[in-house]
CSV table of C-alpha atoms in Angstrom, one decimal:
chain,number,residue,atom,x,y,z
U,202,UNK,CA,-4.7,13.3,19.9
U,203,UNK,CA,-5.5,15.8,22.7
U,204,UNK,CA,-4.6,18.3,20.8
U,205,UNK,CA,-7.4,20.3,19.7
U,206,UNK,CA,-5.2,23.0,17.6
U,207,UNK,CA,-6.8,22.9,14.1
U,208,UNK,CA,-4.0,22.1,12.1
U,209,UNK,CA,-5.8,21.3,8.8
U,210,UNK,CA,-8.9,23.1,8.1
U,211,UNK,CA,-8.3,21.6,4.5
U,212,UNK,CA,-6.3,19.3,2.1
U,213,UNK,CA,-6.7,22.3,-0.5
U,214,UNK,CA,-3.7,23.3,-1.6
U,215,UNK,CA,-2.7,26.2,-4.5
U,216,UNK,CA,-0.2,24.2,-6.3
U,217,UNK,CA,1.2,20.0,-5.9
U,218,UNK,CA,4.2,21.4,-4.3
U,219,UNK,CA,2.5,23.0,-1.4
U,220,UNK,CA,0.2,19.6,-2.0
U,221,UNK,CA,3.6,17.7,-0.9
U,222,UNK,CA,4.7,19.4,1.6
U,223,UNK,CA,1.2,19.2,3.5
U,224,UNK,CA,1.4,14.9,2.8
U,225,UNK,CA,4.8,15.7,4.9
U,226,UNK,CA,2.7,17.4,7.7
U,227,UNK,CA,0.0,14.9,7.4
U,228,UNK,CA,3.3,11.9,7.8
U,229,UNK,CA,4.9,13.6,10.7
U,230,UNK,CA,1.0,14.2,12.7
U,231,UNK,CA,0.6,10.9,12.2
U,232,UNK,CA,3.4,9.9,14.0
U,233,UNK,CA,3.0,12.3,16.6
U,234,UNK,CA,0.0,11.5,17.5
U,235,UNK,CA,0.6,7.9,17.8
U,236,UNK,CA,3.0,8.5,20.6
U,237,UNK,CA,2.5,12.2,22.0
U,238,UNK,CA,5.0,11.9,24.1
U,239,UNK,CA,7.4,14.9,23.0
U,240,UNK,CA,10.6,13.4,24.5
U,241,UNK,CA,10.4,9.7,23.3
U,242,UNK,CA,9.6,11.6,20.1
U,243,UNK,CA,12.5,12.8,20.0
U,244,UNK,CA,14.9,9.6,21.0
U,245,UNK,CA,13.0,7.9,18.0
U,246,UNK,CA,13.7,11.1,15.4
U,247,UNK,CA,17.1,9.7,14.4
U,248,UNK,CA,15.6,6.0,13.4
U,249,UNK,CA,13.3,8.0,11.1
U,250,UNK,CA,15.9,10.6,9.3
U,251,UNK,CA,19.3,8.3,9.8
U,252,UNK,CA,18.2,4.4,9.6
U,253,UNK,CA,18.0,3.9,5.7
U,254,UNK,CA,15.2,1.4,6.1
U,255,UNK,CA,13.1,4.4,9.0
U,256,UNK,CA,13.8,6.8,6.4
U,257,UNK,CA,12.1,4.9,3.1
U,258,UNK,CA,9.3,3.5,5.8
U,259,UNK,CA,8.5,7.5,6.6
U,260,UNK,CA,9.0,8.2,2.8
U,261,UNK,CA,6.1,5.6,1.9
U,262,UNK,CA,4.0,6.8,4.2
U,263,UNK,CA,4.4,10.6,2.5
U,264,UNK,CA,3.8,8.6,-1.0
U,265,UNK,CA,0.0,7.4,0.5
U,266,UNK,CA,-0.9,10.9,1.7
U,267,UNK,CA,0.3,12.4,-1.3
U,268,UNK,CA,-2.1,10.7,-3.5
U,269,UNK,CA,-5.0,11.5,-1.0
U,270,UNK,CA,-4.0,15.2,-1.3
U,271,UNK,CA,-3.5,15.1,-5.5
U,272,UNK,CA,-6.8,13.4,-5.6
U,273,UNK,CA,-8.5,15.9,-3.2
U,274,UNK,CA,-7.1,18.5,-5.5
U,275,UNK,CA,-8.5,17.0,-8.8
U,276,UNK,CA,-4.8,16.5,-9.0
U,277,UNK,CA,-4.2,20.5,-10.6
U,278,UNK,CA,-5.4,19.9,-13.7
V,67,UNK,CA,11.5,21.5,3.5
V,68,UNK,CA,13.5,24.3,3.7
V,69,UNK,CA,13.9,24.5,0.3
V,70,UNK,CA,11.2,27.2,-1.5
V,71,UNK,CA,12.8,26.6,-4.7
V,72,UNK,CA,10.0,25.7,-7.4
V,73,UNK,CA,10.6,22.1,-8.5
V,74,UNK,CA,6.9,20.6,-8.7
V,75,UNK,CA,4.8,22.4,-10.2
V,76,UNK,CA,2.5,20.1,-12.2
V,77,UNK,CA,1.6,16.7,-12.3
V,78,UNK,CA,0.9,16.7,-15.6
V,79,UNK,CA,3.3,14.5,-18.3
V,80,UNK,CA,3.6,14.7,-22.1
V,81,UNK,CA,3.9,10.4,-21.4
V,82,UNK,CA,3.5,7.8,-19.4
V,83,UNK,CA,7.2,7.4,-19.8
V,84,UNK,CA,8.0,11.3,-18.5
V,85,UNK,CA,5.5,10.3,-15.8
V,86,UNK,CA,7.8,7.7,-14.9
V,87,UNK,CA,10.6,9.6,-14.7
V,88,UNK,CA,9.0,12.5,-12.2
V,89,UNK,CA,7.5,9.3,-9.9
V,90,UNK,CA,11.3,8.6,-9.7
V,91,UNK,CA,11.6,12.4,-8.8
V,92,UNK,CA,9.0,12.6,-5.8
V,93,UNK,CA,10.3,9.4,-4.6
V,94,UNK,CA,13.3,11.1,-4.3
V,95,UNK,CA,12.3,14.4,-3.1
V,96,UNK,CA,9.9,12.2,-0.3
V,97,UNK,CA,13.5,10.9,1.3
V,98,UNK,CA,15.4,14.2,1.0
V,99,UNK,CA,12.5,16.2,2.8
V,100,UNK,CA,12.7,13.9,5.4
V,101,UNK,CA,16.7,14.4,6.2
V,102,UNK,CA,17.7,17.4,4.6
V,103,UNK,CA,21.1,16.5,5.5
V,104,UNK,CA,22.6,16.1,2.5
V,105,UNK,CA,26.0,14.6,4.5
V,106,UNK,CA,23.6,11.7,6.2
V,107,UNK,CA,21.8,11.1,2.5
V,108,UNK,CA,25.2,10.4,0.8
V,109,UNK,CA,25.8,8.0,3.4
V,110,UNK,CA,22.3,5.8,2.9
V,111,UNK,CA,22.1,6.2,-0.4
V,112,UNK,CA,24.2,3.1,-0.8
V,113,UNK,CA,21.3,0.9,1.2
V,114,UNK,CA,18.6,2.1,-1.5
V,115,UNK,CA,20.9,1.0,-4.1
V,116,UNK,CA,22.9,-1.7,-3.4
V,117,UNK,CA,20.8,-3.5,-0.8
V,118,UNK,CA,18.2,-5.8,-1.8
V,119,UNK,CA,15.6,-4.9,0.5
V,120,UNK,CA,16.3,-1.0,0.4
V,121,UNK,CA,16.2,-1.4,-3.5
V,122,UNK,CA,12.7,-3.0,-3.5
V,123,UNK,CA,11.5,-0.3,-1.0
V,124,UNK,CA,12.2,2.1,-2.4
V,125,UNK,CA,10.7,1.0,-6.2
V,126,UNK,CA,7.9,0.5,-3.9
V,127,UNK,CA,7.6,4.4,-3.2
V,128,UNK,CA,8.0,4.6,-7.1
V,129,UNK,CA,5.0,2.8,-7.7
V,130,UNK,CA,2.8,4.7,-5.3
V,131,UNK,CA,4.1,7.6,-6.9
V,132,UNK,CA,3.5,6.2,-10.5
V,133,UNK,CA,-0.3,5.3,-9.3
V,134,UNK,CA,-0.7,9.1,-8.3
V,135,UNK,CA,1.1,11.0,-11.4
V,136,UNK,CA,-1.1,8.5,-13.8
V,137,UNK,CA,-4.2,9.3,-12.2
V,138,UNK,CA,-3.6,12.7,-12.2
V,139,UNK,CA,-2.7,12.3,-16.3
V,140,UNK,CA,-6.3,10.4,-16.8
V,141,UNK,CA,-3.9,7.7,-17.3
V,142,UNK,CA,-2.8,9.4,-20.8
V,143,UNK,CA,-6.0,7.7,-22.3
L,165,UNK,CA,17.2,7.2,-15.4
L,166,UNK,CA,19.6,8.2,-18.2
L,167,UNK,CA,18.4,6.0,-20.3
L,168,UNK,CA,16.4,8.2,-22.9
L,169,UNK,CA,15.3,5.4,-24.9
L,170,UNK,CA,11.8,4.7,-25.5
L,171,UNK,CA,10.1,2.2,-23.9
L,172,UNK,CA,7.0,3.4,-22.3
L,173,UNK,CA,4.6,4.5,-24.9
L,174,UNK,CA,1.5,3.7,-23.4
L,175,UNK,CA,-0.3,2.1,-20.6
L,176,UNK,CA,-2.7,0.9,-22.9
L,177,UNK,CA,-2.8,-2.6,-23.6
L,178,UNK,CA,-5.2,-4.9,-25.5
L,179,UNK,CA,-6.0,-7.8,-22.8
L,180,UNK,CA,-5.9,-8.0,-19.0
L,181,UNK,CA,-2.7,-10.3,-19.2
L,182,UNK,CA,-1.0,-8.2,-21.9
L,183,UNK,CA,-1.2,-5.5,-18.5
L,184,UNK,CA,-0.1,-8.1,-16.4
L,185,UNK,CA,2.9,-8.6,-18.5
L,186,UNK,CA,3.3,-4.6,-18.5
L,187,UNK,CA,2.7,-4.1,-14.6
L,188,UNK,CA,5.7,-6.8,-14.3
L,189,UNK,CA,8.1,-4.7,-17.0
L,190,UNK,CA,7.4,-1.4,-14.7
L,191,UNK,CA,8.4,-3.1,-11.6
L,192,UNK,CA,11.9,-3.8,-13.2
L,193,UNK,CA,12.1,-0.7,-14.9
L,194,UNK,CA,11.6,0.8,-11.4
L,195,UNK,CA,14.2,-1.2,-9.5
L,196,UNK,CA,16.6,-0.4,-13.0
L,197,UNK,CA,15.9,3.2,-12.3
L,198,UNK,CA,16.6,3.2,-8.9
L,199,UNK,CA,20.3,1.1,-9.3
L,200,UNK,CA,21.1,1.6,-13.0
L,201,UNK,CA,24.6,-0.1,-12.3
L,202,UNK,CA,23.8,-3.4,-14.3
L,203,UNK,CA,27.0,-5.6,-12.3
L,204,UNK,CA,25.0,-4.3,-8.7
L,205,UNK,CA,21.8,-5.7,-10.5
L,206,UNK,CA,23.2,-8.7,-11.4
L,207,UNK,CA,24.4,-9.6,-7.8
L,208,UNK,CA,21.1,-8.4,-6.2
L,209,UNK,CA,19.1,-10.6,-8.5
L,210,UNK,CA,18.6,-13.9,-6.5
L,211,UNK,CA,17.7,-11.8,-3.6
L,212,UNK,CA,14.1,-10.5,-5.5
L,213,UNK,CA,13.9,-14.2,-7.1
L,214,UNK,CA,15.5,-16.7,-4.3
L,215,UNK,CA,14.9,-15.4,-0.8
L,216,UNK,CA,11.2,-15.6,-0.1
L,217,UNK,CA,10.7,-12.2,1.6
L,218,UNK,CA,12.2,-10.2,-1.8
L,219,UNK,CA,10.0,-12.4,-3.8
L,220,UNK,CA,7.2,-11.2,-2.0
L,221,UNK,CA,8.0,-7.8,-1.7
L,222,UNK,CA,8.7,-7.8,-6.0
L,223,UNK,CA,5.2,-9.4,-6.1
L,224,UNK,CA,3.5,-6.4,-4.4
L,225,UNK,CA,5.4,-4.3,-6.4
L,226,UNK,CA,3.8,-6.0,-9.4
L,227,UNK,CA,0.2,-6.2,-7.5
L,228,UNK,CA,0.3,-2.0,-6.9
L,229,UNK,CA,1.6,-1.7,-11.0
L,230,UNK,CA,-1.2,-3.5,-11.9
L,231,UNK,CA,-2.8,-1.5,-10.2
L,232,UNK,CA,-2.3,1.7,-11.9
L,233,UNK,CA,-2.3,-0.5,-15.3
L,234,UNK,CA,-5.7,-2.0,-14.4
L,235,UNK,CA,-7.3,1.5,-14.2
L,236,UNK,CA,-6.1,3.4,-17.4
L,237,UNK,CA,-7.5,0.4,-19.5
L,238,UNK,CA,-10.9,1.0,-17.6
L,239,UNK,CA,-10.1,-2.8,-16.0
L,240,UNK,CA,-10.6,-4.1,-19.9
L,241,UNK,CA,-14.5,-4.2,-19.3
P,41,UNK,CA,6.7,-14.6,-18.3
P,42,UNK,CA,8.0,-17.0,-20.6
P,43,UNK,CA,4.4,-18.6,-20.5
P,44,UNK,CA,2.3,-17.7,-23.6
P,45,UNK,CA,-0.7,-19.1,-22.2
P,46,UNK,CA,-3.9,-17.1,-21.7
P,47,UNK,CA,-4.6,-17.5,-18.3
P,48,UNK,CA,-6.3,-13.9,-17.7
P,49,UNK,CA,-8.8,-13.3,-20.2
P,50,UNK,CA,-10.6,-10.9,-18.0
P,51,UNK,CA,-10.7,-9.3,-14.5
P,52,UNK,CA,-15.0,-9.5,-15.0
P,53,UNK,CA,-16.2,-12.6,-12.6
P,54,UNK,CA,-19.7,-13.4,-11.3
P,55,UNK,CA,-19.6,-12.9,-7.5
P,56,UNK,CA,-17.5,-11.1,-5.2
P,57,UNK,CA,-16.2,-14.6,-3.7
P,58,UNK,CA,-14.9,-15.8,-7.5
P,59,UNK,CA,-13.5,-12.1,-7.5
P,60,UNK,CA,-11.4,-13.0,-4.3
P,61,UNK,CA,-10.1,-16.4,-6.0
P,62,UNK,CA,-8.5,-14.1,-8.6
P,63,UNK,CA,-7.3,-12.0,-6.6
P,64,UNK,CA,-5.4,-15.0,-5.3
P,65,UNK,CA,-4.5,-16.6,-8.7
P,66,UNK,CA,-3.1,-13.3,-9.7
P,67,UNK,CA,-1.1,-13.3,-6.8
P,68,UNK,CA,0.4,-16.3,-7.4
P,69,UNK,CA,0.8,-15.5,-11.1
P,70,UNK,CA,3.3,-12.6,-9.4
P,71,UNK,CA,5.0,-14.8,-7.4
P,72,UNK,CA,6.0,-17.4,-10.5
P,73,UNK,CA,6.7,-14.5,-13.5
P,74,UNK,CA,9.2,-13.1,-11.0
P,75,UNK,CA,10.9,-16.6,-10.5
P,76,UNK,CA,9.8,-18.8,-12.9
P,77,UNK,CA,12.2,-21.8,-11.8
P,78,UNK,CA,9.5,-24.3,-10.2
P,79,UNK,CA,12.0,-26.0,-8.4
P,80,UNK,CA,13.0,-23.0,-6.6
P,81,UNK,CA,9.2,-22.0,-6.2
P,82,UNK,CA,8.7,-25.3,-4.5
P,83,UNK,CA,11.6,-24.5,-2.3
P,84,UNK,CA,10.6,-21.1,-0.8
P,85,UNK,CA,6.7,-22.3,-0.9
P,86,UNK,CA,7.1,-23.0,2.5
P,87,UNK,CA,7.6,-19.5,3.7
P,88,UNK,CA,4.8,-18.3,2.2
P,89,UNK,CA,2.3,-21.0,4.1
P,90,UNK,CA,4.2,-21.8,7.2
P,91,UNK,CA,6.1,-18.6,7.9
P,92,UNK,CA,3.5,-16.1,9.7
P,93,UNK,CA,5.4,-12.5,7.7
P,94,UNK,CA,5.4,-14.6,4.4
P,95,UNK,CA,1.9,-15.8,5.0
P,96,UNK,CA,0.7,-11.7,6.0
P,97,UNK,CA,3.0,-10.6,3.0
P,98,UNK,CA,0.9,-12.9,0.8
P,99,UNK,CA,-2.1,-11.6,2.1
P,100,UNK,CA,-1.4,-8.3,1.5
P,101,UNK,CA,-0.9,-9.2,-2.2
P,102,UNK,CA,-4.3,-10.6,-2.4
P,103,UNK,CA,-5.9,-7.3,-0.4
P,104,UNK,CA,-4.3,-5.8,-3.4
P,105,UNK,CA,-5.4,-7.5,-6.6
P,106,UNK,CA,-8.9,-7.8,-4.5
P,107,UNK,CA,-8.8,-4.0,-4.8
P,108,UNK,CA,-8.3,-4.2,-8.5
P,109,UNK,CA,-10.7,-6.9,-9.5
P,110,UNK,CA,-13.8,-5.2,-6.9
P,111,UNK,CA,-13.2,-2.1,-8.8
P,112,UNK,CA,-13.1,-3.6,-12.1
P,113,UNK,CA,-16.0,-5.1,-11.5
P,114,UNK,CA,-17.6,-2.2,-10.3
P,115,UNK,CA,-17.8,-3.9,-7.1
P,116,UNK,CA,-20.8,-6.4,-7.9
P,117,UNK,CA,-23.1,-3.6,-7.0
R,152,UNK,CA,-14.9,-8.6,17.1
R,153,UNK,CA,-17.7,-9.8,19.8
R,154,UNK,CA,-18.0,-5.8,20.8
R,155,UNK,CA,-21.5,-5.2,19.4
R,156,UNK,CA,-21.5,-1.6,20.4
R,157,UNK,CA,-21.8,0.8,17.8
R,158,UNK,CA,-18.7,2.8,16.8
R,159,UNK,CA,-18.4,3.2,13.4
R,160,UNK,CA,-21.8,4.7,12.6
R,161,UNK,CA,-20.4,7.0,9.9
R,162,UNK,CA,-17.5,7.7,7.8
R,163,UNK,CA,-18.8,11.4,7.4
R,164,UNK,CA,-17.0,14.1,9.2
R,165,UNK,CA,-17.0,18.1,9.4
R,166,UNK,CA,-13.7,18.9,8.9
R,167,UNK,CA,-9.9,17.0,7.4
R,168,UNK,CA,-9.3,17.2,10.8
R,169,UNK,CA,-12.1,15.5,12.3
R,170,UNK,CA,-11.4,13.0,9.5
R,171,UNK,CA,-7.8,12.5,10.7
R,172,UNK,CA,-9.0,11.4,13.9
R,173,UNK,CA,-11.1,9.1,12.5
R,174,UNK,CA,-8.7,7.5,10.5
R,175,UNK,CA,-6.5,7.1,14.3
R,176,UNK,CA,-9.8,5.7,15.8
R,177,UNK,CA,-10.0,3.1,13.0
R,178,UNK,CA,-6.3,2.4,13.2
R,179,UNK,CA,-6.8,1.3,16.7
R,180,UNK,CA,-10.2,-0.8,16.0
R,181,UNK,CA,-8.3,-2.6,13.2
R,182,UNK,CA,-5.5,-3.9,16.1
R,183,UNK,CA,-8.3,-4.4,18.6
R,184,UNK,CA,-10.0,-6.7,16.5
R,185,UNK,CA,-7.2,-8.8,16.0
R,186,UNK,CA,-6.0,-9.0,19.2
R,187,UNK,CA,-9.3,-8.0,21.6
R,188,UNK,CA,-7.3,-9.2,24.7
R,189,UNK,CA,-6.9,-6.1,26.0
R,190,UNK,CA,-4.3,-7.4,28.5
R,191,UNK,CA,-2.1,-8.7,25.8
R,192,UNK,CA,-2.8,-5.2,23.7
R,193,UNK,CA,-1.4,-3.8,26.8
R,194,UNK,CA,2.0,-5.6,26.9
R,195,UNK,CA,1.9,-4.8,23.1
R,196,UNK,CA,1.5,-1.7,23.4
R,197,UNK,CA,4.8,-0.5,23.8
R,198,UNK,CA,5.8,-1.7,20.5
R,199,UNK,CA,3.7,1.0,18.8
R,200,UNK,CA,4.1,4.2,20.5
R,201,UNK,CA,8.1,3.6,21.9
R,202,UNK,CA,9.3,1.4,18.8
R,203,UNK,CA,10.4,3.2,15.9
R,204,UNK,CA,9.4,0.5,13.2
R,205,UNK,CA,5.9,-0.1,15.2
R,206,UNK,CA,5.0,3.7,15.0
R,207,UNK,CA,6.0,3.7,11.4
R,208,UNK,CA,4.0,0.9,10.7
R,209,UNK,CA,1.1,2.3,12.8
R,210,UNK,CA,1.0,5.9,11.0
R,211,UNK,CA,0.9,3.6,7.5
R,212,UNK,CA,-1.8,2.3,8.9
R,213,UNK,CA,-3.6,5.7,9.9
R,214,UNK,CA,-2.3,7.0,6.3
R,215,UNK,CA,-4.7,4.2,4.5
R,216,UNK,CA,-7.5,4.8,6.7
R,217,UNK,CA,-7.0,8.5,6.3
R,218,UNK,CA,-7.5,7.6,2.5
R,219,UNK,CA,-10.8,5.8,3.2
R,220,UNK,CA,-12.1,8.7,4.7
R,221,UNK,CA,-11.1,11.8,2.3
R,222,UNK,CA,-12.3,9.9,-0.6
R,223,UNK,CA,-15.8,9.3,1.6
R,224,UNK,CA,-16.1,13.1,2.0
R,225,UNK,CA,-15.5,13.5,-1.4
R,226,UNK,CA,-12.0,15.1,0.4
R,227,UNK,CA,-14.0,18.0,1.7
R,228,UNK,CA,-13.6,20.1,-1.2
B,154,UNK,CA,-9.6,-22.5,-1.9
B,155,UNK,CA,-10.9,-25.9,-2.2
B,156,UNK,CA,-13.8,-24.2,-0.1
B,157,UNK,CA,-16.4,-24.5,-2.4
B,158,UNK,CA,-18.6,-22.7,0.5
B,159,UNK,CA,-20.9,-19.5,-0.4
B,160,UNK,CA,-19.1,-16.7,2.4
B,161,UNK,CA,-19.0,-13.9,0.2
B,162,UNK,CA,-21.9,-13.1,-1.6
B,163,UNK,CA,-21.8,-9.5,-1.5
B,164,UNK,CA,-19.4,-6.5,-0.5
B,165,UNK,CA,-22.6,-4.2,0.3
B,166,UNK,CA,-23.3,-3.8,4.1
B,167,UNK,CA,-25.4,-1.8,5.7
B,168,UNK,CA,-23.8,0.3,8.0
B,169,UNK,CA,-19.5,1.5,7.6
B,170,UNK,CA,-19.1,-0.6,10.9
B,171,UNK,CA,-20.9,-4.0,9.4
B,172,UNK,CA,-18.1,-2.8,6.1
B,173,UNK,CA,-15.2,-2.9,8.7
B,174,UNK,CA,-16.4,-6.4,10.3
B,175,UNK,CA,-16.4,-7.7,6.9
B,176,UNK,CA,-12.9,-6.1,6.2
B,177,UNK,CA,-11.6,-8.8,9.4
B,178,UNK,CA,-13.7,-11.1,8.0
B,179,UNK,CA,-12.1,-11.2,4.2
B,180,UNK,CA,-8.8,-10.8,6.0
B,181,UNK,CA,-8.8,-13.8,7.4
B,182,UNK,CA,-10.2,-15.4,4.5
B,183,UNK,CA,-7.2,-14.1,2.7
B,184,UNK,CA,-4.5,-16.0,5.4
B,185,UNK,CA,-6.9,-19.0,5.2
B,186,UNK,CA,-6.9,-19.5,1.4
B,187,UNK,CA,-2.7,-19.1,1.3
B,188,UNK,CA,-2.8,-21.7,3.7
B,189,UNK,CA,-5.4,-24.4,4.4
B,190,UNK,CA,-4.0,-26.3,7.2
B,191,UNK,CA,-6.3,-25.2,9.8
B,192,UNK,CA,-3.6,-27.3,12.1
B,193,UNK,CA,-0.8,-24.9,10.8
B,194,UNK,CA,-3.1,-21.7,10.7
B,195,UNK,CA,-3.3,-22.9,15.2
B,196,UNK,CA,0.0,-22.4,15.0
B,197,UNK,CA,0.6,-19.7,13.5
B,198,UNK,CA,-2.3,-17.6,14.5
B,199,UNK,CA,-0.5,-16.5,17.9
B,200,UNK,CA,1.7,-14.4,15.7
B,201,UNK,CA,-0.4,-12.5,14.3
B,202,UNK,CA,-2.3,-11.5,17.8
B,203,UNK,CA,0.6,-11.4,19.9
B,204,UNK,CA,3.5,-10.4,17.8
B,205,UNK,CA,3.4,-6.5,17.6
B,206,UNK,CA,4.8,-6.5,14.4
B,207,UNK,CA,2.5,-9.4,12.9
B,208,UNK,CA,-0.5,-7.9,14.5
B,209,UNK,CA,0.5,-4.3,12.4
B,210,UNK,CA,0.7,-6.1,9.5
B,211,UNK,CA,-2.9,-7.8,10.0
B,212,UNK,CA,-4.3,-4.4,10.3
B,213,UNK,CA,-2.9,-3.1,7.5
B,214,UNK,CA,-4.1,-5.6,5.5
B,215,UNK,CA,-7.9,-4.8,7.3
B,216,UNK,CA,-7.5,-1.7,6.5
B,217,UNK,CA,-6.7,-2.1,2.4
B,218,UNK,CA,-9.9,-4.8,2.6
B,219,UNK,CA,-12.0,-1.6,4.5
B,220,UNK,CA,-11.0,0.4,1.8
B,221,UNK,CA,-12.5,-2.1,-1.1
B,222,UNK,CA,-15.4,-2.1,0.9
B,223,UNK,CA,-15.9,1.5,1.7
B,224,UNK,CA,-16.0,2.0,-1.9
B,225,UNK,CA,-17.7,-0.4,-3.0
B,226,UNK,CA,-20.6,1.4,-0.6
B,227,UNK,CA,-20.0,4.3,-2.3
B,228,UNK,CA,-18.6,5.0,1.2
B,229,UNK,CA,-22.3,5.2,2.8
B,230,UNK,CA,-22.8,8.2,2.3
């Protein structure tokens, strides 16, 4: 990634729903910054969100960051 | 997500069996956040369902989630 | 799942294989969950038990159950 | 599994490397409860040996279960 | 791998961030050392970055690695 | 494995990069057990290295080994 935005200072989150939605930012930076490219980014969006088999492929990959957020939150017991 | 309506927040379970049942939920919620499109969804849905492969994908998501919720519940020792 | 009856008390079990046997009943009860239409089922069947690739994929579903089973029994040491 | 055999008494073994032929027994364990027909088994062995995805599907299994048994053994530190 | 420079001296890192690209730098290492031709990683590489299927299956990738690492830094907290 | 051969005595290593070699190392250990034939493994082994797809799937499977390993270091910290 050339990008040297900070983007997450921390997997911390105040409740497991903001704890989600950050495993959905963690998904979609991964992707992005396997191929930076904006525009070829953007051809391959549709195989994600409107391919059953892209869509459940970007779904597990939000299940495996969820549990490394919930874990770094002591899962908000 | 879009949607800022409150529908996560605990991890926590009465039972392994109510854990179950919200692993089932974030599975869920993990495909709908990735096409919001509630038009498209109805369209796939019959690939998660009625397709082999789609079916055993997605009960995959459901164990990943199950691993996280029954960590988070200390396993309901 | 509308099914409300009982059938996962615990994830407590008293021997390594009686968690096996458990990881294995999750991993149905997932696919179940997802298609609860028991004619669908019946037709998808040989897929997860006849075509190699389903096999395998029901076998990892087991592997990650066990998994999660392995670890609330403190792996039976 | 139809089997009432005892054929996992315990995920504790003596070295790392007789933790790694669990991990493969368990994996074929997974394989058979899900299709317990042997002639069938015998039929779709094949992919799992000579097919390169069924051989790294397989593989995967065993990464899994290795994960399990290393952990339950608190990894022969 | 035949590379006996040192790359991996640490899984420790300053920030989530930091440990994000780490997990990237790993993902790659992991491909490289299966295929250290780097002409034929090359022709590969395609696959990865302009494949929809290949990217998904490279940010799963990142997503396990990025597990590895949280749980090294005791997920920053 | 009919291997009777001592090639895993330990999962400690000294440094997170000698943990990642060792990752490869029990990866291809894993492939090897599932299938013997050295004579078929020839075959085969292009697949994994110069198939995209089969080489993403070897990785993963390095990475869920480096991820035993890690821990089983207590991550080197």
């Amino acid at each position: 990634m050339e990008n040297t935005e900070l983007w997450l200072p921390t997997l911390i989150t105040k409740t497991p729903q903001d704890g989600f939605e950050l495993a959905i930012k963690l998904s979609r930076m991964g992707v992005k910054s396997t191929q930076p490219n904006v525009e070829i980014l953007k051809k391959l969006r549709p195989v994600y969100s409107e391919d059953a088999n892209g869509l459940l492929a970007s779904s597990q990959i939000v299940a495996l960051n969820f549990q490394t957020i919930s874990a770094a939150n002591n899962y908000w017991r």
